[in-house]
PDB file of C-alpha atoms in Angstrom:
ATOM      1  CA  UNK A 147      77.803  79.210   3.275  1.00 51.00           C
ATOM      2  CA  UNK A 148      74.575  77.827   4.939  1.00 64.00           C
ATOM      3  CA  UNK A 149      71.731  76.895   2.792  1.00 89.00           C
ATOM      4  CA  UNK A 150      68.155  77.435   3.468  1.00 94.00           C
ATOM      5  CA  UNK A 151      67.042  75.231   6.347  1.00 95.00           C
ATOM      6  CA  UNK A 152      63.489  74.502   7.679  1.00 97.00           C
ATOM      7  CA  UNK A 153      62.069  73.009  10.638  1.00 97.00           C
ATOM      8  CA  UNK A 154      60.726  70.968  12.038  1.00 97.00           C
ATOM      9  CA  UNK A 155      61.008  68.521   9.421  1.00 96.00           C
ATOM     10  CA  UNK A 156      57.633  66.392  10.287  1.00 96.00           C
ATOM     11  CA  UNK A 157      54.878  67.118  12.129  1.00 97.00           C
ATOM     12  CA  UNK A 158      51.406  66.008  13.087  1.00 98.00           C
ATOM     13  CA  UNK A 159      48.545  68.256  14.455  1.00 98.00           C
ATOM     14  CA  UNK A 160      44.554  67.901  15.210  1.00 98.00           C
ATOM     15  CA  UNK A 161      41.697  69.501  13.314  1.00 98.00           C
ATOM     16  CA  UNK A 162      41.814  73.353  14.940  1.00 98.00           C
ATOM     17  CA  UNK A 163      44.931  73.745  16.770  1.00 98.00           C
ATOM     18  CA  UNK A 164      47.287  76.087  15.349  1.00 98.00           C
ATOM     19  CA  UNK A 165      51.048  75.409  14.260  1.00 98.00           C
ATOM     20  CA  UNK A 166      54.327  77.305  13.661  1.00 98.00           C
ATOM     21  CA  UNK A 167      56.734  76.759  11.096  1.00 98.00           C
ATOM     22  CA  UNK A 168      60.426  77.865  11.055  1.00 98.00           C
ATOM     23  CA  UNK A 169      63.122  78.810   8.300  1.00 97.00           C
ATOM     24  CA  UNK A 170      66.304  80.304   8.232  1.00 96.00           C
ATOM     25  CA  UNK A 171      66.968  81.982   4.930  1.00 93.00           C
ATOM     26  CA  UNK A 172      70.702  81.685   2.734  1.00 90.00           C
ATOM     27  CA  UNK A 173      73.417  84.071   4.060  1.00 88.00           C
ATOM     28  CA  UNK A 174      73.083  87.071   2.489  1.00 87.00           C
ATOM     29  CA  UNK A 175      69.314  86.554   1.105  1.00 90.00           C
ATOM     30  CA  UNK A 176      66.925  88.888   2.680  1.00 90.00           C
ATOM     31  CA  UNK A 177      63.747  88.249   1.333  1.00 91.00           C
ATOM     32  CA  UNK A 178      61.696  84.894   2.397  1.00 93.00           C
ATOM     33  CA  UNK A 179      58.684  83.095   0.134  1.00 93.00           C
ATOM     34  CA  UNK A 180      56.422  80.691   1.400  1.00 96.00           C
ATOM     35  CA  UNK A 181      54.963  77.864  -0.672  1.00 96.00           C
ATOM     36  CA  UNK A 182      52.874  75.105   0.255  1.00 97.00           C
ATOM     37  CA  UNK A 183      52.750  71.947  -2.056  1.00 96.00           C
ATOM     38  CA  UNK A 184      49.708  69.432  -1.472  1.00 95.00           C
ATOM     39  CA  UNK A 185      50.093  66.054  -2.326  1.00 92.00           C
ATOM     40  CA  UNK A 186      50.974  65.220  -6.217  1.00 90.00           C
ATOM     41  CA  UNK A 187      50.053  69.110  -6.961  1.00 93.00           C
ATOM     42  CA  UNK A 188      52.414  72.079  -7.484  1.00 95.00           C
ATOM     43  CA  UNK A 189      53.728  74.316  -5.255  1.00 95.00           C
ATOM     44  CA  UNK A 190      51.556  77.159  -4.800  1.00 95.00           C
ATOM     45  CA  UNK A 191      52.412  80.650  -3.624  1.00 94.00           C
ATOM     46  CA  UNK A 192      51.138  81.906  -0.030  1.00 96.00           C
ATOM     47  CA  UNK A 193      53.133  85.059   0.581  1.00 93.00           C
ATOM     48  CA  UNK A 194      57.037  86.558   0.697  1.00 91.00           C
ATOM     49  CA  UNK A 195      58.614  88.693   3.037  1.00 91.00           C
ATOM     50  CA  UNK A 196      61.170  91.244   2.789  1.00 88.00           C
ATOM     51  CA  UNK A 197      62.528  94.013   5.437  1.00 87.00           C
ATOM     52  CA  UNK A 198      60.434  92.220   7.825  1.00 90.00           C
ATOM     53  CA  UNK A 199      56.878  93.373   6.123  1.00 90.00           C
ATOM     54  CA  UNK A 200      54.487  90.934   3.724  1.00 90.00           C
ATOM     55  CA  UNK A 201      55.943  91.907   0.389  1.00 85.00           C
ATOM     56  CA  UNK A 202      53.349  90.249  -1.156  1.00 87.00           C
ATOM     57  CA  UNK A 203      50.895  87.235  -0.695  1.00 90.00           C
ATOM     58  CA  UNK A 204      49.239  84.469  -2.693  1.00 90.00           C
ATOM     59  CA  UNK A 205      45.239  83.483  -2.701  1.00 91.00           C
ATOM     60  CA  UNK A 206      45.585  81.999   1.367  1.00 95.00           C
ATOM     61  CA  UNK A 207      43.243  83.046   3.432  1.00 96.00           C
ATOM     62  CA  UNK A 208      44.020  85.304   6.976  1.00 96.00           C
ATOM     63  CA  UNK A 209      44.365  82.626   9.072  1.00 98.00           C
ATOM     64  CA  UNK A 210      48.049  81.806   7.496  1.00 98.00           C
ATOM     65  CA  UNK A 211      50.128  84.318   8.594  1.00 97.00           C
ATOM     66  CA  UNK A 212      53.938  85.097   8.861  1.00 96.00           C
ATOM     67  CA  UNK A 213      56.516  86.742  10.325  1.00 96.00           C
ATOM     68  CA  UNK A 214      60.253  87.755   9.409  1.00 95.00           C
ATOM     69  CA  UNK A 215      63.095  88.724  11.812  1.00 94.00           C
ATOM     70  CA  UNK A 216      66.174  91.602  11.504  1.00 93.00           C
ATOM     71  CA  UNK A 217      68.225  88.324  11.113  1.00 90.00           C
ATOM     72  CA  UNK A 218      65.925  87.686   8.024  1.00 92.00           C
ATOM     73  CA  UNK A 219      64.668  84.227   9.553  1.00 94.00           C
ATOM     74  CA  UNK A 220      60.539  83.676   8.829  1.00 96.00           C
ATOM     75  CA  UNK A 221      58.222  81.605  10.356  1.00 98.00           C
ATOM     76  CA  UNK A 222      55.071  81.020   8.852  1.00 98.00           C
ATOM     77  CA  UNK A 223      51.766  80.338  11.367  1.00 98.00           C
ATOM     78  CA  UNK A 224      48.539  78.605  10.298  1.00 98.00           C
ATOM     79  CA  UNK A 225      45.607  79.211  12.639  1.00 98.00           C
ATOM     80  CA  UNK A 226      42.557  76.973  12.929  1.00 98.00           C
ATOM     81  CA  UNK A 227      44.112  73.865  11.092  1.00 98.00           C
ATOM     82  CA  UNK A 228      42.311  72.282   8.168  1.00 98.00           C
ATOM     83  CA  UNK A 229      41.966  68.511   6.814  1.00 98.00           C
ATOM     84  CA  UNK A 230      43.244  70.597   3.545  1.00 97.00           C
ATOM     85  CA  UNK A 231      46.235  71.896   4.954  1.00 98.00           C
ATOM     86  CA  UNK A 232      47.812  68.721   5.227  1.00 98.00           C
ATOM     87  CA  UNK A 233      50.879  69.484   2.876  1.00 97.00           C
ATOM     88  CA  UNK A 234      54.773  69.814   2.360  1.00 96.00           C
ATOM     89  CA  UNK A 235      55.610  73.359   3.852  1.00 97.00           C
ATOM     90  CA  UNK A 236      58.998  74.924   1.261  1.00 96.00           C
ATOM     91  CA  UNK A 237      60.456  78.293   2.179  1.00 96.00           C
ATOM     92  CA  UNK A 238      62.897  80.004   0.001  1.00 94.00           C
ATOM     93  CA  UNK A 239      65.280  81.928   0.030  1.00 92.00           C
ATOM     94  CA  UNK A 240      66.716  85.212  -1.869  1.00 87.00           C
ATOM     95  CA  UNK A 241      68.181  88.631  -2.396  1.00 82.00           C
ATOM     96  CA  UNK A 242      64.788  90.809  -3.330  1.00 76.00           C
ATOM     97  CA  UNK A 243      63.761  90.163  -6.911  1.00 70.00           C
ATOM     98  CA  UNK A 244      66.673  87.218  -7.023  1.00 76.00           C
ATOM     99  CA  UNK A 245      66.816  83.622  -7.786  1.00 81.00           C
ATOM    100  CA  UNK A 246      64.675  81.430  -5.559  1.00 88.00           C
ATOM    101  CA  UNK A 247      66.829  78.569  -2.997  1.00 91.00           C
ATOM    102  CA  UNK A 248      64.530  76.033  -1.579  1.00 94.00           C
ATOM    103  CA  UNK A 249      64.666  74.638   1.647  1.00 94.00           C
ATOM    104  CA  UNK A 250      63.986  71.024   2.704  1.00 93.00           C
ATOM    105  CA  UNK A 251      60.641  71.399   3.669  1.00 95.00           C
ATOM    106  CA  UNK A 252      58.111  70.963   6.815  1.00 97.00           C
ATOM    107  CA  UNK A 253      55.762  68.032   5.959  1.00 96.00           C
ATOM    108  CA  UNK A 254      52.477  69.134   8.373  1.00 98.00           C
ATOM    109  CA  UNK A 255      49.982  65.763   8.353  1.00 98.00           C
ATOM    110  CA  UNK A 256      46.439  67.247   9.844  1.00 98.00           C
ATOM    111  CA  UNK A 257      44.173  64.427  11.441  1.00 97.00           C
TER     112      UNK A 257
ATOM    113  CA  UNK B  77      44.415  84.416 -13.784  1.00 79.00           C
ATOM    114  CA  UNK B  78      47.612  82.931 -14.554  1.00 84.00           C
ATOM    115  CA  UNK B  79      47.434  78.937 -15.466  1.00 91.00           C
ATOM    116  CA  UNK B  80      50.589  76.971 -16.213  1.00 95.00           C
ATOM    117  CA  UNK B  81      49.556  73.341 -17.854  1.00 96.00           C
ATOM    118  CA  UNK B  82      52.054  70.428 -17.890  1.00 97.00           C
ATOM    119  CA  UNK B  83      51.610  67.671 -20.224  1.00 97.00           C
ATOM    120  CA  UNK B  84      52.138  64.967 -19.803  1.00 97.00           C
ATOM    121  CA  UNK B  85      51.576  64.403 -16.376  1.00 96.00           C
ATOM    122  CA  UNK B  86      52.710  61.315 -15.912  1.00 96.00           C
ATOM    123  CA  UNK B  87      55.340  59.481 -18.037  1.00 94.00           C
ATOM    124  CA  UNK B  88      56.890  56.408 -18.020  1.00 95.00           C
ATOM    125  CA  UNK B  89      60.197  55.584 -20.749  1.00 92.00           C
ATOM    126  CA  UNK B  90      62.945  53.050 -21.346  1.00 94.00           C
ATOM    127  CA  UNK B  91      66.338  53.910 -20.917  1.00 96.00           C
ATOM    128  CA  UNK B  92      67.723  55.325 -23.921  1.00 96.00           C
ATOM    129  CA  UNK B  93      64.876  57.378 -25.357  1.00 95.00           C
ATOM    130  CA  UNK B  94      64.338  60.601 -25.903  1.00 96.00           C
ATOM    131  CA  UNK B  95      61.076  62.296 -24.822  1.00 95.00           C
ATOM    132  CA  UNK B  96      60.059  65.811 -24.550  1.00 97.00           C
ATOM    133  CA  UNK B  97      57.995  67.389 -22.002  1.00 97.00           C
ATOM    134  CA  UNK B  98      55.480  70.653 -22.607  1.00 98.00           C
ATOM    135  CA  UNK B  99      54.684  73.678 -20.510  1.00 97.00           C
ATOM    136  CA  UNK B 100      51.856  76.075 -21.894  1.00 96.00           C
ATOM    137  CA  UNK B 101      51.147  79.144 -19.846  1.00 94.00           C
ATOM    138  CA  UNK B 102      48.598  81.486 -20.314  1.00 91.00           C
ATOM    139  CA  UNK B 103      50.305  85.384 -19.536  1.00 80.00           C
ATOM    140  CA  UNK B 104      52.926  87.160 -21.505  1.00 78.00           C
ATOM    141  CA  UNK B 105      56.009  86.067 -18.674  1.00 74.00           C
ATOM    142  CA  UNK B 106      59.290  86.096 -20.711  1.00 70.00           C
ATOM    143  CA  UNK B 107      60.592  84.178 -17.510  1.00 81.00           C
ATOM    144  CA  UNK B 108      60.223  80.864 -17.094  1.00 89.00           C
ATOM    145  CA  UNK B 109      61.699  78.017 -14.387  1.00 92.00           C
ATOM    146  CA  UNK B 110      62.320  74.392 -14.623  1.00 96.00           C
ATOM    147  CA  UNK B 111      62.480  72.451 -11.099  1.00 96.00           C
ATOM    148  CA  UNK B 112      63.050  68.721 -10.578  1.00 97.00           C
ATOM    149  CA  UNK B 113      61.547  67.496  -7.084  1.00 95.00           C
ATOM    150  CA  UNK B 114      63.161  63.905  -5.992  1.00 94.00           C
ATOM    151  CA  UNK B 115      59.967  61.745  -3.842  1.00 89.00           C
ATOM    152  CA  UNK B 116      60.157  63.654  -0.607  1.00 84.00           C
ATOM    153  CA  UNK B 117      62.479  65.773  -1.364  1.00 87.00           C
ATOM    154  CA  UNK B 118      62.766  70.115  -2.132  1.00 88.00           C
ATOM    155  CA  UNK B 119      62.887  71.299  -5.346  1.00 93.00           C
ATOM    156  CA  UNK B 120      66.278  71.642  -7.165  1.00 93.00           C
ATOM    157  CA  UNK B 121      66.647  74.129  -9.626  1.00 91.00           C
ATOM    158  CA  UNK B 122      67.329  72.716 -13.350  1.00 95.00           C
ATOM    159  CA  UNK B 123      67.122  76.078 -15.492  1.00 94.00           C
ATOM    160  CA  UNK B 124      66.211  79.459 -15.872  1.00 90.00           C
ATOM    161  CA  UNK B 125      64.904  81.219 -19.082  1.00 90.00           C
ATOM    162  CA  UNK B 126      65.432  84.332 -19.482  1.00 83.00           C
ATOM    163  CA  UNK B 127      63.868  85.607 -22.605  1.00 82.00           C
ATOM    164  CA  UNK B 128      62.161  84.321 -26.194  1.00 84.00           C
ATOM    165  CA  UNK B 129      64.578  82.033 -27.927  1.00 87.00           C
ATOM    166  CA  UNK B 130      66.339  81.317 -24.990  1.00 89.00           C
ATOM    167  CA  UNK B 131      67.635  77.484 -24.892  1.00 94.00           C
ATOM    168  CA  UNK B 132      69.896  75.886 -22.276  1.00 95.00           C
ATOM    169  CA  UNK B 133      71.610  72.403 -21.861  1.00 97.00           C
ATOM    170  CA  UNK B 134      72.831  70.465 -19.521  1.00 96.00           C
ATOM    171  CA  UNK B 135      73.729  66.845 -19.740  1.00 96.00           C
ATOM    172  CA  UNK B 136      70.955  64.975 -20.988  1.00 97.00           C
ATOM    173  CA  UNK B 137      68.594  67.617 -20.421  1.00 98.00           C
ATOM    174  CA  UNK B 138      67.474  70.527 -22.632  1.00 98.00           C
ATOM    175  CA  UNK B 139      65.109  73.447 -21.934  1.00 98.00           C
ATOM    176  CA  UNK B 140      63.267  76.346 -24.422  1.00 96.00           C
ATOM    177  CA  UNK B 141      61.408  79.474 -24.418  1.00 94.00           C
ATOM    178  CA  UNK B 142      59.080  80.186 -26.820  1.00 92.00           C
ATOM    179  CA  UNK B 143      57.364  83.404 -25.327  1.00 88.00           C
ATOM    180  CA  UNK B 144      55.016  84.212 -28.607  1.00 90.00           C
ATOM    181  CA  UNK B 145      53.840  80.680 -27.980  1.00 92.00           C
ATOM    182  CA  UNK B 146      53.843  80.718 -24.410  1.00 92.00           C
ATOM    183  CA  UNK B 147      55.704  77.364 -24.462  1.00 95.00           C
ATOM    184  CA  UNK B 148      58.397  76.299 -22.970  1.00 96.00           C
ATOM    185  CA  UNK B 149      59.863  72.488 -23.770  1.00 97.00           C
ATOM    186  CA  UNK B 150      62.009  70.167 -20.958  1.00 98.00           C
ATOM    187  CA  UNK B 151      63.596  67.474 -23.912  1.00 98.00           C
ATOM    188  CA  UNK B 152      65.378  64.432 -22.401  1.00 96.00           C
ATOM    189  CA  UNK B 153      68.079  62.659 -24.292  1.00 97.00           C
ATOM    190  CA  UNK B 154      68.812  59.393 -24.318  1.00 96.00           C
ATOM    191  CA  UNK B 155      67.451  58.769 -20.979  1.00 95.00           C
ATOM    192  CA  UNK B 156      68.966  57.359 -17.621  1.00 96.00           C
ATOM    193  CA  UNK B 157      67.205  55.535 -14.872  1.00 95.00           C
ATOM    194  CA  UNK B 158      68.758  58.675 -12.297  1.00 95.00           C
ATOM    195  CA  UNK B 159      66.516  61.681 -14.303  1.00 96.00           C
ATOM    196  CA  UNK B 160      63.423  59.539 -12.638  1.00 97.00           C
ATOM    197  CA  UNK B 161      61.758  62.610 -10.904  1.00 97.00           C
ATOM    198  CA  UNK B 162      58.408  65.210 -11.105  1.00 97.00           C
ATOM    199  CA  UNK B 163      59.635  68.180 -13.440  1.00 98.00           C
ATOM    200  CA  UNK B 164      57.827  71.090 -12.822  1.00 97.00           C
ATOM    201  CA  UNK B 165      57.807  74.097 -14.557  1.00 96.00           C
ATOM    202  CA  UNK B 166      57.015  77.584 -12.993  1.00 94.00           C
ATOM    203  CA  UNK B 167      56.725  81.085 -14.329  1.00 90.00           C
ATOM    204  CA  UNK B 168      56.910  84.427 -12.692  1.00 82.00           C
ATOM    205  CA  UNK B 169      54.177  86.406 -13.680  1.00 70.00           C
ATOM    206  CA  UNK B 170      55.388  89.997 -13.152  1.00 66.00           C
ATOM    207  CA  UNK B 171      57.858  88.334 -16.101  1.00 55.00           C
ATOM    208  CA  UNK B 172      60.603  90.978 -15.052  1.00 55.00           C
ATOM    209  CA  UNK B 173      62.138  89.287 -11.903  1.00 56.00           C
ATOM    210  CA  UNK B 174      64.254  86.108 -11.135  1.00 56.00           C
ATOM    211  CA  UNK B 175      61.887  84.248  -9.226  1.00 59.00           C
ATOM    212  CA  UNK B 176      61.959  86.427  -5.887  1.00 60.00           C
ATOM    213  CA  UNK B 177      59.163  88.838  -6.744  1.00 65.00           C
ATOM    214  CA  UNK B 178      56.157  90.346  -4.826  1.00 65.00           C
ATOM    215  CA  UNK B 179      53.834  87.653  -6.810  1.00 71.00           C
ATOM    216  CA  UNK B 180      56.119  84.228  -6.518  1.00 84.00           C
ATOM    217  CA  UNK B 181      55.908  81.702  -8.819  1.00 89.00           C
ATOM    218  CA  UNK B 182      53.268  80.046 -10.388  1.00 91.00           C
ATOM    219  CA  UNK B 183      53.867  76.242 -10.897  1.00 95.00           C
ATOM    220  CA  UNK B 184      52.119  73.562 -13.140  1.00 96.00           C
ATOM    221  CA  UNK B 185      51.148  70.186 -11.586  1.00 96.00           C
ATOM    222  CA  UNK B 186      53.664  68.353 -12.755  1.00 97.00           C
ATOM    223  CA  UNK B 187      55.099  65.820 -14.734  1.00 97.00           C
ATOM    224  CA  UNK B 188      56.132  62.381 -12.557  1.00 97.00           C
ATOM    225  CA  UNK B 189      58.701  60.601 -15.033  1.00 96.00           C
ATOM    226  CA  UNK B 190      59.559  56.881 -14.623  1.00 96.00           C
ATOM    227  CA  UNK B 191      62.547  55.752 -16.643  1.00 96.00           C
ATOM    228  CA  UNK B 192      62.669  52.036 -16.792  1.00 93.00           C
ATOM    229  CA  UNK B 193      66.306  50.181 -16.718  1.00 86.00           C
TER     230      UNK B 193
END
């Protein structure tokens, strides 16, 4: 059985450009949560997915969005990049309502 | 708005000791999470607590719910140089699901603990 898995592990991007972030979810799990984690803070909440729809979302503004696929895979896209978005990128993984498995997480540095 | 405090945030121990760190939250959530993050690392899941009263163990560690208090305690026993991680503690604030629902999880900051050989 194949945990959650994220990529890419480390990247770097520029003031404004926009990135895209990738995760495959748990066998079995189909519903996918996004957190980002800033430096020395806690993870905060942007939004989960489930039967390919936003199931739900945290206080992130428009310009993160996300997808999910049949396969129940997710990618989360941030538009515009921030200073502020500079952060450790975790997705998890779970059946809808279930336990929460973490993935490794996408470190995103913005210069 | 839901606020989950931590304290303390940072803590540094000897080997050997026994500490005990606090989680105060701030709705009525009967379900709370305890996470240990390594340095660069994802967060591992320690325990979940399911309802008031509700205490679980595992080796040196040892979590409790108190939901009237809206307190939840992470005690360390005797201590060993491997716990040396940032504990967080989360809760869900529909309080009825496992972690996975429409809201997430709400996490405090934080505690960073240092146990010294």
């Amino acid at each position: 059985e194949t945990g959650v898995t994220q990529s890419p592990t480390h990247l770097i991007k520029t003031r404004g450009q926009q990135v895209t972030l990738r995760c495959s979810s748990q066998s079995g799990h189909n519903t996918v949560s996004w957190y980002q984690q800033a430096l020395g803070q806690g993870p905060q909440f942007i939004f989960q997915y489930y039967r390919e729809e936003e199931n739900g979302r945290g206080n992130f503004p428009p310009r993160f969005s996300g997808l999910q696929f049949p396969n129940y895979s997710s990618e989360l896209n941030v538009n515009a990049l921030e200073l502020d978005d500079s952060a450790l990128y975790l997705c998890a993984s779970s059946l809808k309502y279930g336990e929460l498995f973490f993935g490794e997480g996408s470190r995103l540095t913005v210069l | 708005e839901l606020k989950v405090e931590q304290n303390p945030l940072f803590l540094s121990m000897q080997e050997g000791k026994n500490y005990t760190i606090y989680c105060n939250y701030s709705t009525t959530s009967d379900r709370l999470y305890w996470y240990r993050q390594d340095p660069g690392k994802s967060l591992e899941s320690l325990f979940v607590l399911l309802s008031n009263g509700a205490v679980k163990q595992e080796g040196r560690l040892m979590a409790s719910l108190d939901t009237k208090a809206r307190l939840s305690t992470l005690h360390i026993t005797a201590a060993v140089h491997d716990l040396s991680a940032t504990y967080f503690c989360a809760v869900d604030i529909e309080g009825r699901y496992s972690g996975g629902g429409a809201d997430g999880l709400t996490f405090g900051k934080g505690t960073h603990l240092i146990i010294q050989p």
